[in-house]
CSV table of C-alpha atoms in Angstrom, one decimal:
chain,number,residue,atom,x,y,z
M,1,UNK,CA,-12.8,-18.1,18.9
M,2,UNK,CA,-15.3,-20.9,17.5
M,3,UNK,CA,-14.1,-23.4,15.1
M,4,UNK,CA,-14.9,-22.3,11.6
M,5,UNK,CA,-15.8,-24.8,8.9
M,6,UNK,CA,-14.9,-23.4,5.4
M,7,UNK,CA,-15.9,-24.9,2.2
M,8,UNK,CA,-13.8,-23.3,-0.7
M,9,UNK,CA,-15.3,-23.1,-4.2
M,10,UNK,CA,-13.0,-23.4,-7.1
M,11,UNK,CA,-13.3,-21.2,-10.1
M,12,UNK,CA,-11.0,-20.0,-12.9
M,13,UNK,CA,-8.4,-22.4,-14.2
M,14,UNK,CA,-6.0,-19.4,-14.6
M,15,UNK,CA,-6.4,-18.5,-10.9
M,16,UNK,CA,-6.3,-21.9,-9.7
M,17,UNK,CA,-3.1,-22.5,-11.5
M,18,UNK,CA,-1.5,-19.4,-10.0
M,19,UNK,CA,-2.7,-20.3,-6.7
M,20,UNK,CA,-1.4,-23.9,-6.9
M,21,UNK,CA,1.9,-22.8,-8.3
M,22,UNK,CA,2.4,-19.8,-5.8
M,23,UNK,CA,1.7,-22.0,-2.9
M,24,UNK,CA,4.2,-24.6,-4.1
M,25,UNK,CA,7.0,-21.9,-4.0
M,26,UNK,CA,9.5,-22.4,-0.9
M,27,UNK,CA,9.1,-20.4,2.2
M,28,UNK,CA,9.3,-16.7,1.4
M,29,UNK,CA,12.6,-16.5,3.4
M,30,UNK,CA,14.1,-19.2,1.2
M,31,UNK,CA,12.7,-17.6,-1.8
M,32,UNK,CA,14.4,-14.3,-1.0
M,33,UNK,CA,17.6,-15.9,-0.3
M,34,UNK,CA,17.4,-17.4,-3.8
M,35,UNK,CA,16.6,-13.9,-5.1
M,36,UNK,CA,19.4,-12.3,-3.5
M,37,UNK,CA,21.8,-15.1,-5.2
M,38,UNK,CA,20.1,-14.4,-8.5
M,39,UNK,CA,20.6,-10.6,-8.0
M,40,UNK,CA,24.4,-11.1,-7.1
M,41,UNK,CA,25.0,-13.1,-10.3
M,42,UNK,CA,23.3,-10.7,-12.6
M,43,UNK,CA,25.0,-7.7,-11.0
M,44,UNK,CA,28.2,-9.6,-11.7
M,45,UNK,CA,27.3,-10.2,-15.3
M,46,UNK,CA,26.1,-6.8,-15.8
M,47,UNK,CA,29.3,-5.1,-14.2
M,48,UNK,CA,31.5,-7.5,-16.3
M,49,UNK,CA,29.7,-6.4,-19.6
M,50,UNK,CA,29.9,-2.7,-18.8
M,51,UNK,CA,26.4,-2.2,-18.6
M,52,UNK,CA,25.6,1.6,-18.0
M,53,UNK,CA,23.0,4.3,-18.7
M,54,UNK,CA,23.2,8.1,-18.3
M,55,UNK,CA,21.3,9.5,-15.3
M,56,UNK,CA,18.7,11.6,-16.8
M,57,UNK,CA,18.8,13.8,-13.9
M,58,UNK,CA,22.4,14.6,-13.3
M,59,UNK,CA,23.9,13.6,-16.7
M,60,UNK,CA,26.2,11.3,-14.9
M,61,UNK,CA,27.0,7.7,-16.3
M,62,UNK,CA,25.6,5.2,-14.0
M,63,UNK,CA,27.2,1.7,-14.1
M,64,UNK,CA,26.1,-1.6,-12.5
M,65,UNK,CA,27.8,-2.5,-9.2
M,66,UNK,CA,28.7,-6.1,-8.7
M,67,UNK,CA,27.8,-7.7,-5.4
M,68,UNK,CA,30.3,-10.2,-6.3
M,69,UNK,CA,33.5,-8.4,-5.9
M,70,UNK,CA,35.8,-7.0,-3.1
M,71,UNK,CA,33.6,-3.5,-2.9
M,72,UNK,CA,30.2,-5.6,-3.0
M,73,UNK,CA,31.4,-7.9,-0.2
M,74,UNK,CA,32.7,-5.0,2.0
M,75,UNK,CA,29.4,-3.1,1.5
M,76,UNK,CA,27.4,-6.0,2.4
M,77,UNK,CA,29.3,-6.5,5.6
M,78,UNK,CA,29.4,-2.9,6.5
M,79,UNK,CA,25.6,-2.5,6.1
M,80,UNK,CA,24.0,-6.0,6.9
M,81,UNK,CA,22.8,-4.9,10.2
M,82,UNK,CA,22.0,-1.3,9.1
M,83,UNK,CA,19.7,-2.6,6.3
M,84,UNK,CA,17.6,-4.4,8.9
M,85,UNK,CA,17.5,-1.7,11.3
M,86,UNK,CA,16.6,1.0,8.9
M,87,UNK,CA,13.8,-1.0,7.1
M,88,UNK,CA,11.0,1.4,7.5
M,89,UNK,CA,8.1,-1.2,7.3
M,90,UNK,CA,9.3,-3.0,10.2
M,91,UNK,CA,8.9,-0.4,12.7
M,92,UNK,CA,5.5,0.5,11.3
M,93,UNK,CA,4.2,-3.0,11.2
M,94,UNK,CA,5.3,-3.9,14.8
M,95,UNK,CA,3.9,-0.4,16.4
M,96,UNK,CA,0.8,-0.5,14.5
M,97,UNK,CA,0.4,-4.3,15.4
M,98,UNK,CA,0.9,-3.4,19.2
M,99,UNK,CA,-1.9,-0.7,18.9
M,100,UNK,CA,-4.4,-2.5,16.7
M,101,UNK,CA,-3.8,-5.8,18.4
M,102,UNK,CA,-4.2,-4.5,21.9
M,103,UNK,CA,-7.6,-2.8,20.7
M,104,UNK,CA,-8.8,-6.2,19.4
M,105,UNK,CA,-7.7,-8.1,22.6
M,106,UNK,CA,-9.7,-5.8,24.7
M,107,UNK,CA,-12.8,-6.6,22.5
M,108,UNK,CA,-13.1,-3.0,21.2
M,109,UNK,CA,-12.8,-3.8,17.4
M,110,UNK,CA,-15.2,-6.8,17.5
M,111,UNK,CA,-17.9,-4.9,19.4
M,112,UNK,CA,-17.6,-1.6,17.3
M,113,UNK,CA,-17.8,-3.6,14.2
M,114,UNK,CA,-20.7,-5.6,15.1
M,115,UNK,CA,-22.6,-2.6,16.2
M,116,UNK,CA,-21.8,-0.5,13.1
M,117,UNK,CA,-22.2,-2.9,10.4
M,118,UNK,CA,-25.0,-5.4,11.4
M,119,UNK,CA,-27.6,-5.5,8.6
M,120,UNK,CA,-25.5,-3.6,6.0
M,121,UNK,CA,-25.9,-5.5,2.6
M,122,UNK,CA,-22.8,-7.2,1.3
M,123,UNK,CA,-22.3,-4.6,-1.6
M,124,UNK,CA,-22.6,-1.6,0.8
M,125,UNK,CA,-20.3,-3.1,3.3
M,126,UNK,CA,-17.7,-4.0,0.5
M,127,UNK,CA,-18.0,-0.7,-0.9
M,128,UNK,CA,-17.5,1.1,2.5
M,129,UNK,CA,-14.2,-0.9,3.1
M,130,UNK,CA,-12.9,-0.1,-0.5
M,131,UNK,CA,-13.8,3.6,-0.2
M,132,UNK,CA,-11.9,3.8,3.2
M,133,UNK,CA,-9.0,1.7,2.2
M,134,UNK,CA,-8.5,3.7,-1.1
M,135,UNK,CA,-8.5,7.0,0.8
M,136,UNK,CA,-6.2,5.3,3.4
M,137,UNK,CA,-3.0,7.1,2.0
M,138,UNK,CA,-4.1,9.9,4.3
M,139,UNK,CA,-2.7,7.7,7.1
M,140,UNK,CA,0.2,6.7,4.8
M,141,UNK,CA,1.4,3.1,4.9
M,142,UNK,CA,-0.4,2.6,8.3
M,143,UNK,CA,-3.7,2.0,6.3
M,144,UNK,CA,-2.2,-1.2,4.8
M,145,UNK,CA,-2.2,-2.7,8.3
M,146,UNK,CA,-5.3,-1.2,9.7
M,147,UNK,CA,-7.8,-1.3,7.0
M,148,UNK,CA,-7.5,-5.1,6.0
M,149,UNK,CA,-7.5,-6.1,9.8
M,150,UNK,CA,-10.8,-3.9,10.5
M,151,UNK,CA,-12.4,-5.2,7.3
M,152,UNK,CA,-11.8,-8.8,8.2
M,153,UNK,CA,-13.3,-8.1,11.7
M,154,UNK,CA,-16.2,-6.5,10.1
M,155,UNK,CA,-17.1,-9.4,7.6
M,156,UNK,CA,-16.7,-11.9,10.3
M,157,UNK,CA,-19.0,-9.9,12.8
M,158,UNK,CA,-21.8,-10.1,10.3
M,159,UNK,CA,-21.2,-13.7,9.2
M,160,UNK,CA,-19.4,-12.9,6.0
M,161,UNK,CA,-16.3,-14.4,4.7
M,162,UNK,CA,-13.6,-12.4,6.8
M,163,UNK,CA,-11.0,-13.2,4.0
M,164,UNK,CA,-13.1,-11.6,1.6
M,165,UNK,CA,-13.1,-8.3,3.7
M,166,UNK,CA,-9.3,-8.7,4.4
M,167,UNK,CA,-8.6,-8.8,0.6
M,168,UNK,CA,-11.0,-6.0,-0.4
M,169,UNK,CA,-9.0,-3.8,2.2
M,170,UNK,CA,-5.6,-4.8,1.1
M,171,UNK,CA,-6.5,-4.4,-2.5
M,172,UNK,CA,-7.9,-0.7,-1.7
M,173,UNK,CA,-4.9,0.2,0.4
M,174,UNK,CA,-2.4,-0.9,-2.1
M,175,UNK,CA,-3.7,-1.1,-5.7
M,176,UNK,CA,-5.6,2.2,-4.9
M,177,UNK,CA,-3.1,3.7,-2.8
M,178,UNK,CA,-2.5,7.0,-4.4
M,179,UNK,CA,-6.2,7.7,-5.0
M,180,UNK,CA,-7.6,10.1,-2.3
M,181,UNK,CA,-10.6,12.5,-2.0
M,182,UNK,CA,-8.4,15.1,-0.3
M,183,UNK,CA,-4.8,16.1,-0.9
M,184,UNK,CA,-2.6,13.9,1.5
M,185,UNK,CA,1.0,13.4,2.1
M,186,UNK,CA,1.6,11.2,-0.9
M,187,UNK,CA,0.6,14.1,-3.1
M,188,UNK,CA,3.1,16.4,-1.3
M,189,UNK,CA,6.0,13.7,-1.7
M,190,UNK,CA,5.3,13.1,-5.3
M,191,UNK,CA,4.8,16.7,-6.2
M,192,UNK,CA,8.3,17.6,-4.7
M,193,UNK,CA,10.0,14.9,-6.7
M,194,UNK,CA,8.1,15.9,-10.0
M,195,UNK,CA,8.8,19.6,-9.4
M,196,UNK,CA,12.6,19.0,-9.0
M,197,UNK,CA,12.8,16.7,-12.1
M,198,UNK,CA,10.7,19.5,-14.1
M,199,UNK,CA,13.0,22.2,-13.2
M,200,UNK,CA,15.9,20.7,-14.8
M,201,UNK,CA,14.1,21.3,-18.0
M,202,UNK,CA,12.6,24.8,-17.0
M,203,UNK,CA,13.9,26.2,-13.5
M,204,UNK,CA,10.7,28.4,-13.4
M,205,UNK,CA,8.3,25.4,-13.5
M,206,UNK,CA,6.3,24.6,-10.2
M,207,UNK,CA,4.4,21.6,-9.5
M,208,UNK,CA,1.7,22.0,-6.9
M,209,UNK,CA,0.5,19.2,-4.6
M,210,UNK,CA,-3.0,19.6,-6.1
M,211,UNK,CA,-1.7,18.8,-9.7
M,212,UNK,CA,-3.4,15.4,-9.7
M,213,UNK,CA,-6.4,16.1,-7.5
M,214,UNK,CA,-9.3,16.0,-10.0
M,215,UNK,CA,-8.2,13.0,-11.5
M,216,UNK,CA,-7.4,11.3,-8.2
M,217,UNK,CA,-10.8,12.4,-6.7
M,218,UNK,CA,-12.6,10.9,-9.5
M,219,UNK,CA,-10.5,7.7,-9.2
M,220,UNK,CA,-11.8,7.1,-5.6
M,221,UNK,CA,-15.1,6.3,-7.0
M,222,UNK,CA,-14.3,4.5,-10.2
M,223,UNK,CA,-12.0,2.2,-8.2
M,224,UNK,CA,-14.5,1.6,-5.5
M,225,UNK,CA,-17.2,0.5,-8.1
M,226,UNK,CA,-14.4,-1.8,-10.0
M,227,UNK,CA,-13.5,-3.2,-6.6
M,228,UNK,CA,-17.2,-4.0,-5.6
M,229,UNK,CA,-17.8,-5.9,-8.9
M,230,UNK,CA,-14.5,-7.9,-8.5
M,231,UNK,CA,-15.2,-9.0,-4.8
M,232,UNK,CA,-18.8,-10.0,-5.9
M,233,UNK,CA,-18.0,-11.7,-9.1
M,234,UNK,CA,-14.5,-13.1,-8.4
M,235,UNK,CA,-13.4,-13.2,-4.7
M,236,UNK,CA,-16.6,-14.3,-2.8
M,237,UNK,CA,-17.5,-17.1,-5.1
M,238,UNK,CA,-13.8,-18.3,-5.2
M,239,UNK,CA,-13.8,-18.3,-1.3
M,240,UNK,CA,-17.0,-20.1,-1.1
M,241,UNK,CA,-19.0,-20.6,2.3
M,242,UNK,CA,-17.8,-19.3,5.6
M,243,UNK,CA,-19.6,-20.8,8.6
M,244,UNK,CA,-19.2,-20.1,12.2
M,245,UNK,CA,-20.4,-22.5,14.8
M,246,UNK,CA,-22.6,-20.9,17.4
M,247,UNK,CA,-23.7,-17.5,17.6
M,248,UNK,CA,-20.4,-15.5,17.4
M,249,UNK,CA,-21.5,-13.8,14.3
M,250,UNK,CA,-24.9,-12.3,13.3
M,251,UNK,CA,-25.9,-11.5,16.7
M,252,UNK,CA,-27.0,-8.1,17.2
M,253,UNK,CA,-27.3,-8.2,21.0
M,254,UNK,CA,-24.3,-6.6,22.8
M,255,UNK,CA,-24.4,-7.0,26.7
M,256,UNK,CA,-25.4,-3.7,28.5
M,257,UNK,CA,-21.7,-3.3,29.6
M,258,UNK,CA,-20.4,-3.6,26.1
M,259,UNK,CA,-22.8,-1.0,25.0
M,260,UNK,CA,-21.7,1.3,27.7
M,261,UNK,CA,-18.0,0.7,27.1
M,262,UNK,CA,-18.7,1.4,23.3
M,263,UNK,CA,-20.2,4.7,24.2
M,264,UNK,CA,-17.4,5.7,26.4
M,265,UNK,CA,-15.1,4.9,23.6
M,266,UNK,CA,-17.0,7.0,21.1
M,267,UNK,CA,-17.0,9.9,23.6
M,268,UNK,CA,-13.2,9.7,23.9
M,269,UNK,CA,-12.9,9.4,20.1
M,270,UNK,CA,-14.7,12.6,19.8
M,271,UNK,CA,-12.6,14.4,22.5
M,272,UNK,CA,-9.3,13.1,20.7
M,273,UNK,CA,-10.5,14.5,17.3
M,274,UNK,CA,-11.5,17.6,19.0
M,275,UNK,CA,-8.1,18.2,20.7
M,276,UNK,CA,-6.2,17.6,17.5
M,277,UNK,CA,-8.5,19.8,15.5
M,278,UNK,CA,-7.5,22.5,18.0
M,279,UNK,CA,-3.9,22.0,17.3
M,280,UNK,CA,-4.4,21.8,13.5
M,281,UNK,CA,-7.3,24.1,12.2
M,282,UNK,CA,-6.3,27.3,13.6
M,283,UNK,CA,-3.9,29.3,11.7
M,284,UNK,CA,-1.3,29.2,14.4
M,285,UNK,CA,-1.9,25.5,15.4
M,286,UNK,CA,1.2,23.9,16.8
M,287,UNK,CA,0.8,20.9,14.5
M,288,UNK,CA,0.9,23.3,11.2
M,289,UNK,CA,4.1,23.6,9.1
M,290,UNK,CA,6.4,26.6,9.4
M,291,UNK,CA,4.8,28.1,6.4
M,292,UNK,CA,1.5,27.8,8.2
M,293,UNK,CA,0.2,24.8,6.0
M,294,UNK,CA,-1.2,21.5,7.2
M,295,UNK,CA,0.2,19.2,4.5
M,296,UNK,CA,4.0,20.3,5.0
M,297,UNK,CA,3.5,20.3,9.1
M,298,UNK,CA,4.0,17.8,11.7
M,299,UNK,CA,0.3,16.7,11.7
M,300,UNK,CA,0.8,14.9,8.5
M,301,UNK,CA,4.3,13.7,9.2
M,302,UNK,CA,3.2,12.4,12.7
M,303,UNK,CA,0.0,10.9,11.6
M,304,UNK,CA,1.0,7.2,12.2
M,305,UNK,CA,2.1,8.0,16.0
M,306,UNK,CA,-1.1,9.8,16.3
M,307,UNK,CA,-3.2,6.6,15.3
M,308,UNK,CA,-0.8,4.6,17.4
M,309,UNK,CA,-1.8,6.7,20.5
M,310,UNK,CA,-5.5,6.6,19.7
M,311,UNK,CA,-5.8,2.8,19.1
M,312,UNK,CA,-4.0,2.3,22.6
M,313,UNK,CA,-5.9,5.0,24.5
M,314,UNK,CA,-9.4,4.0,23.2
M,315,UNK,CA,-8.7,0.6,23.9
M,316,UNK,CA,-7.9,1.2,27.4
M,317,UNK,CA,-11.0,3.4,27.8
M,318,UNK,CA,-13.2,0.6,26.3
M,319,UNK,CA,-11.3,-2.2,28.4
M,320,UNK,CA,-11.7,-0.4,31.7
M,321,UNK,CA,-15.5,0.2,31.1
M,322,UNK,CA,-16.1,-3.2,29.7
M,323,UNK,CA,-14.1,-4.9,32.4
M,324,UNK,CA,-11.9,-6.7,29.8
M,325,UNK,CA,-8.9,-4.8,31.5
M,326,UNK,CA,-8.7,-5.8,35.1
M,327,UNK,CA,-5.6,-3.9,35.9
M,328,UNK,CA,-2.7,-1.9,34.5
M,329,UNK,CA,-0.7,-4.9,34.1
M,330,UNK,CA,-3.1,-6.1,31.4
M,331,UNK,CA,-2.1,-3.4,29.2
M,332,UNK,CA,1.5,-4.5,28.4
M,333,UNK,CA,0.3,-8.0,28.5
M,334,UNK,CA,-2.2,-7.7,25.7
M,335,UNK,CA,0.2,-5.7,23.7
M,336,UNK,CA,2.8,-8.6,24.1
M,337,UNK,CA,0.2,-10.9,23.1
M,338,UNK,CA,-0.6,-8.8,19.9
M,339,UNK,CA,3.0,-9.5,18.7
M,340,UNK,CA,2.9,-13.1,19.4
M,341,UNK,CA,2.4,-14.1,15.6
M,342,UNK,CA,4.8,-11.5,14.5
M,343,UNK,CA,8.1,-13.5,14.9
M,344,UNK,CA,7.9,-15.1,11.4
M,345,UNK,CA,7.5,-11.7,9.9
M,346,UNK,CA,10.5,-10.3,11.7
M,347,UNK,CA,12.7,-13.0,10.5
M,348,UNK,CA,11.5,-12.7,7.0
M,349,UNK,CA,11.9,-8.7,7.1
M,350,UNK,CA,15.7,-9.4,7.7
M,351,UNK,CA,16.3,-10.9,4.5
M,352,UNK,CA,13.7,-8.9,2.8
M,353,UNK,CA,15.7,-5.8,3.7
M,354,UNK,CA,18.9,-7.2,2.3
M,355,UNK,CA,17.5,-7.9,-1.1
M,356,UNK,CA,15.8,-4.6,-1.3
M,357,UNK,CA,19.2,-2.6,-0.3
M,358,UNK,CA,21.2,-4.9,-2.6
M,359,UNK,CA,19.2,-4.1,-5.4
M,360,UNK,CA,19.5,-0.5,-4.7
M,361,UNK,CA,23.5,-1.1,-4.5
M,362,UNK,CA,23.6,-2.5,-7.7
M,363,UNK,CA,22.0,0.4,-9.6
M,364,UNK,CA,19.9,-2.0,-11.7
M,365,UNK,CA,16.8,-0.2,-10.8
M,366,UNK,CA,18.0,3.0,-12.5
M,367,UNK,CA,19.5,1.0,-15.5
M,368,UNK,CA,16.1,-0.9,-15.8
M,369,UNK,CA,14.1,2.4,-15.7
M,370,UNK,CA,16.1,4.0,-18.4
M,371,UNK,CA,16.4,1.0,-20.6
M,372,UNK,CA,12.7,0.7,-20.6
M,373,UNK,CA,12.1,4.4,-21.3
M,374,UNK,CA,14.6,4.0,-24.3
M,375,UNK,CA,12.8,1.0,-25.5
M,376,UNK,CA,9.4,3.0,-25.8
M,377,UNK,CA,11.2,5.9,-27.4
M,378,UNK,CA,12.8,3.8,-29.9
M,379,UNK,CA,9.4,2.2,-30.6
M,380,UNK,CA,8.0,5.8,-31.3
M,381,UNK,CA,5.3,5.8,-28.7
M,382,UNK,CA,3.7,9.0,-28.2
M,383,UNK,CA,0.7,10.6,-26.6
M,384,UNK,CA,-2.0,8.0,-25.7
M,385,UNK,CA,-0.1,4.8,-26.4
M,386,UNK,CA,2.9,6.2,-24.6
M,387,UNK,CA,0.7,7.2,-21.6
M,388,UNK,CA,-1.0,3.6,-21.8
M,389,UNK,CA,2.3,1.6,-21.9
M,390,UNK,CA,4.3,3.5,-19.3
M,391,UNK,CA,2.4,2.1,-16.3
M,392,UNK,CA,3.3,-1.4,-17.5
M,393,UNK,CA,7.0,-0.3,-17.6
M,394,UNK,CA,6.9,1.6,-14.3
M,395,UNK,CA,7.2,-0.4,-10.8
M,396,UNK,CA,7.2,1.1,-7.3
M,397,UNK,CA,10.3,0.1,-5.3
M,398,UNK,CA,13.1,2.0,-3.4
M,399,UNK,CA,14.3,3.9,-6.4
M,400,UNK,CA,11.0,5.3,-7.4
M,401,UNK,CA,12.1,9.0,-6.9
M,402,UNK,CA,14.6,8.4,-9.6
M,403,UNK,CA,12.1,6.6,-12.0
M,404,UNK,CA,9.7,9.4,-11.6
M,405,UNK,CA,12.5,11.9,-12.4
M,406,UNK,CA,13.2,9.7,-15.4
M,407,UNK,CA,9.6,9.6,-16.5
M,408,UNK,CA,9.2,13.3,-16.3
M,409,UNK,CA,12.3,13.5,-18.6
M,410,UNK,CA,11.3,10.8,-20.9
M,411,UNK,CA,12.2,11.8,-24.5
M,412,UNK,CA,12.7,15.4,-23.1
M,413,UNK,CA,14.3,18.0,-25.3
M,414,UNK,CA,16.7,20.1,-22.9
M,415,UNK,CA,15.6,23.2,-24.9
M,416,UNK,CA,11.9,22.6,-24.6
M,417,UNK,CA,9.5,23.1,-21.6
M,418,UNK,CA,8.2,19.5,-21.7
M,419,UNK,CA,8.8,16.4,-23.8
M,420,UNK,CA,7.9,16.1,-27.4
M,421,UNK,CA,4.8,14.7,-26.9
M,422,UNK,CA,3.6,17.7,-25.2
M,423,UNK,CA,2.4,16.0,-22.1
M,424,UNK,CA,2.2,17.9,-18.7
M,425,UNK,CA,4.5,16.6,-16.2
M,426,UNK,CA,1.2,16.4,-14.1
M,427,UNK,CA,0.3,13.6,-16.4
M,428,UNK,CA,3.5,11.8,-16.1
M,429,UNK,CA,3.0,11.8,-12.4
M,430,UNK,CA,-0.5,10.3,-13.1
M,431,UNK,CA,1.1,7.6,-15.2
M,432,UNK,CA,3.8,6.9,-12.4
M,433,UNK,CA,0.9,6.7,-9.8
M,434,UNK,CA,-1.0,4.2,-11.8
M,435,UNK,CA,1.9,1.9,-12.6
M,436,UNK,CA,3.0,2.0,-9.0
M,437,UNK,CA,-0.2,1.6,-7.3
M,438,UNK,CA,-1.6,-1.3,-9.5
M,439,UNK,CA,1.4,-3.6,-9.1
M,440,UNK,CA,2.1,-3.4,-5.3
M,441,UNK,CA,-0.5,-6.0,-4.2
M,442,UNK,CA,0.8,-8.7,-6.7
M,443,UNK,CA,4.6,-8.1,-6.4
M,444,UNK,CA,6.1,-11.1,-4.3
M,445,UNK,CA,8.7,-9.0,-3.0
M,446,UNK,CA,6.3,-6.2,-1.6
M,447,UNK,CA,7.2,-6.3,2.2
M,448,UNK,CA,3.7,-6.2,3.2
M,449,UNK,CA,2.6,-9.3,1.7
M,450,UNK,CA,3.7,-11.4,4.5
M,451,UNK,CA,1.4,-9.4,6.7
M,452,UNK,CA,-1.7,-9.8,4.6
M,453,UNK,CA,-0.8,-13.6,4.4
M,454,UNK,CA,-0.5,-13.7,8.2
M,455,UNK,CA,-3.7,-12.1,8.7
M,456,UNK,CA,-5.5,-14.4,6.3
M,457,UNK,CA,-4.2,-17.6,8.0
M,458,UNK,CA,-6.1,-16.6,11.1
M,459,UNK,CA,-9.3,-17.5,9.1
M,460,UNK,CA,-7.8,-20.0,6.6
M,461,UNK,CA,-4.5,-22.0,7.5
M,462,UNK,CA,-4.1,-23.0,4.1
M,463,UNK,CA,-3.7,-19.5,2.7
M,464,UNK,CA,-0.3,-18.9,1.0
M,465,UNK,CA,1.5,-16.6,-1.2
M,466,UNK,CA,-0.2,-18.2,-4.3
M,467,UNK,CA,-3.8,-17.6,-2.6
M,468,UNK,CA,-3.0,-13.9,-2.1
M,469,UNK,CA,-1.5,-13.3,-5.5
M,470,UNK,CA,-4.2,-15.2,-7.4
M,471,UNK,CA,-7.0,-13.2,-5.4
M,472,UNK,CA,-5.3,-9.8,-5.8
M,473,UNK,CA,-4.7,-10.2,-9.6
M,474,UNK,CA,-8.4,-9.7,-10.5
M,475,UNK,CA,-8.4,-6.4,-8.4
M,476,UNK,CA,-5.0,-5.2,-10.0
M,477,UNK,CA,-6.2,-5.9,-13.5
M,478,UNK,CA,-9.7,-4.5,-13.0
M,479,UNK,CA,-8.0,-1.4,-11.2
M,480,UNK,CA,-5.3,-0.9,-14.1
M,481,UNK,CA,-8.0,-1.2,-16.8
M,482,UNK,CA,-10.3,1.4,-15.2
M,483,UNK,CA,-7.6,3.8,-14.6
M,484,UNK,CA,-6.1,3.5,-18.1
M,485,UNK,CA,-9.8,4.1,-19.4
M,486,UNK,CA,-10.1,7.1,-17.2
M,487,UNK,CA,-6.7,8.3,-18.4
M,488,UNK,CA,-7.5,8.1,-21.9
M,489,UNK,CA,-10.7,10.1,-21.5
M,490,UNK,CA,-8.8,12.9,-19.7
M,491,UNK,CA,-6.4,12.7,-22.5
M,492,UNK,CA,-8.9,12.8,-25.2
M,493,UNK,CA,-10.9,15.8,-23.8
M,494,UNK,CA,-7.9,17.4,-22.2
M,495,UNK,CA,-9.6,17.6,-18.9
M,496,UNK,CA,-7.8,19.4,-15.9
M,497,UNK,CA,-5.8,17.1,-13.7
M,498,UNK,CA,-6.1,19.3,-11.0
M,499,UNK,CA,-6.5,23.1,-10.3
M,500,UNK,CA,-4.9,25.0,-13.4
M,501,UNK,CA,-3.2,21.8,-14.6
M,502,UNK,CA,-4.2,20.6,-18.1
M,503,UNK,CA,-3.1,17.3,-19.8
M,504,UNK,CA,-1.3,19.1,-22.5
M,505,UNK,CA,0.8,22.4,-22.5
């Protein structure tokens, strides 16, 4: 790779302060160790004070469990390795990095991006990245790794700042995660949680996976527009000029062998898609669920492995034709090289996994959720103020299922069919999704932040935690504002959230 000379403009005193302060924080590993210690002390104090809440789902009393106790110490000893081994993002990140990194090593990604995007104006390229990233929930959390990496390669291949592309892809796949033009696995998951919570009030109530489809379909386009605006007005000016020495970027000319290899990869991609279409589209397809549906079948559940197979196989096809793969031994060699930069992430994940599971053990997540809901209830917020403020209270984390259950029951009258504000459980789900999505990208304990920082360091060695959060903040704020305005419009005009689902009962 050619040496790159980067000149970074500075703009916005608040963002400058956030970046400087964030980059002065200790290494994330040390930061999480401190967080674990602070959590332990807080859990001990809450346990000693007898802090408790009533579980809105079961009616049971939930108390804070102290980590600084015999039971807490025994729990940590018995679960230390399990916490690490069962940490879902670790396996996902490593497996996807093997596949994506391999496709990059053989030259497929760079060549494909250069061919596909040369001559495309910046706003159109940014809009494409954002649109694809927001719809990335189709591929579950794999999109958080795939889209930013491809976006950075796309921007660099046409001489644009790769970090700007990476940030756009990261913002789209996180802050806009739950929006999608089609019903995806996320909708199935959330509808199941919402339905089980709603049935505690009305056993006959059902919540379909399409209950938010209309709202989320429109959200894809509104968030894309907001993201393009943020990228143009805040991110690109802040990053400054990105210069590549030589002709690495901006050259349309591909060699004859590269063109031939790209065509072969394209033909393989079509055949790959057709093969899976034959297993999914027919009513008796082997990748459909037992009930005959696609959403509840192995196709959605196995989408990440399918993507891994695809990137590896299409990389092999391209590499053989292009000559970048000399023999079969190059395949595992390139895969191993793709993981060379992941050792730091693996070490960091060990302490992240401990913190997240410790937080779950203390029951503080449930306590915070219920106490926050009680605070809004005591303040007398109903209707639109209730809907607008709740995303600020709600945060996505391991106990999000319970938080969504609590949200559905927020101020619920057991004898009624919904809460006293008359809001549908479908809208409650929308509120949860907004609060969960917008804050992911700027939460320091979010497990994918180290991956984004690692990707960015490839292009900017000084990029750190503060850099990421300061540049994600405009995206998160813009997405939150757009989503809240859109939600208010839905409430005011009582527009359908999905097929047969209104805002109010």
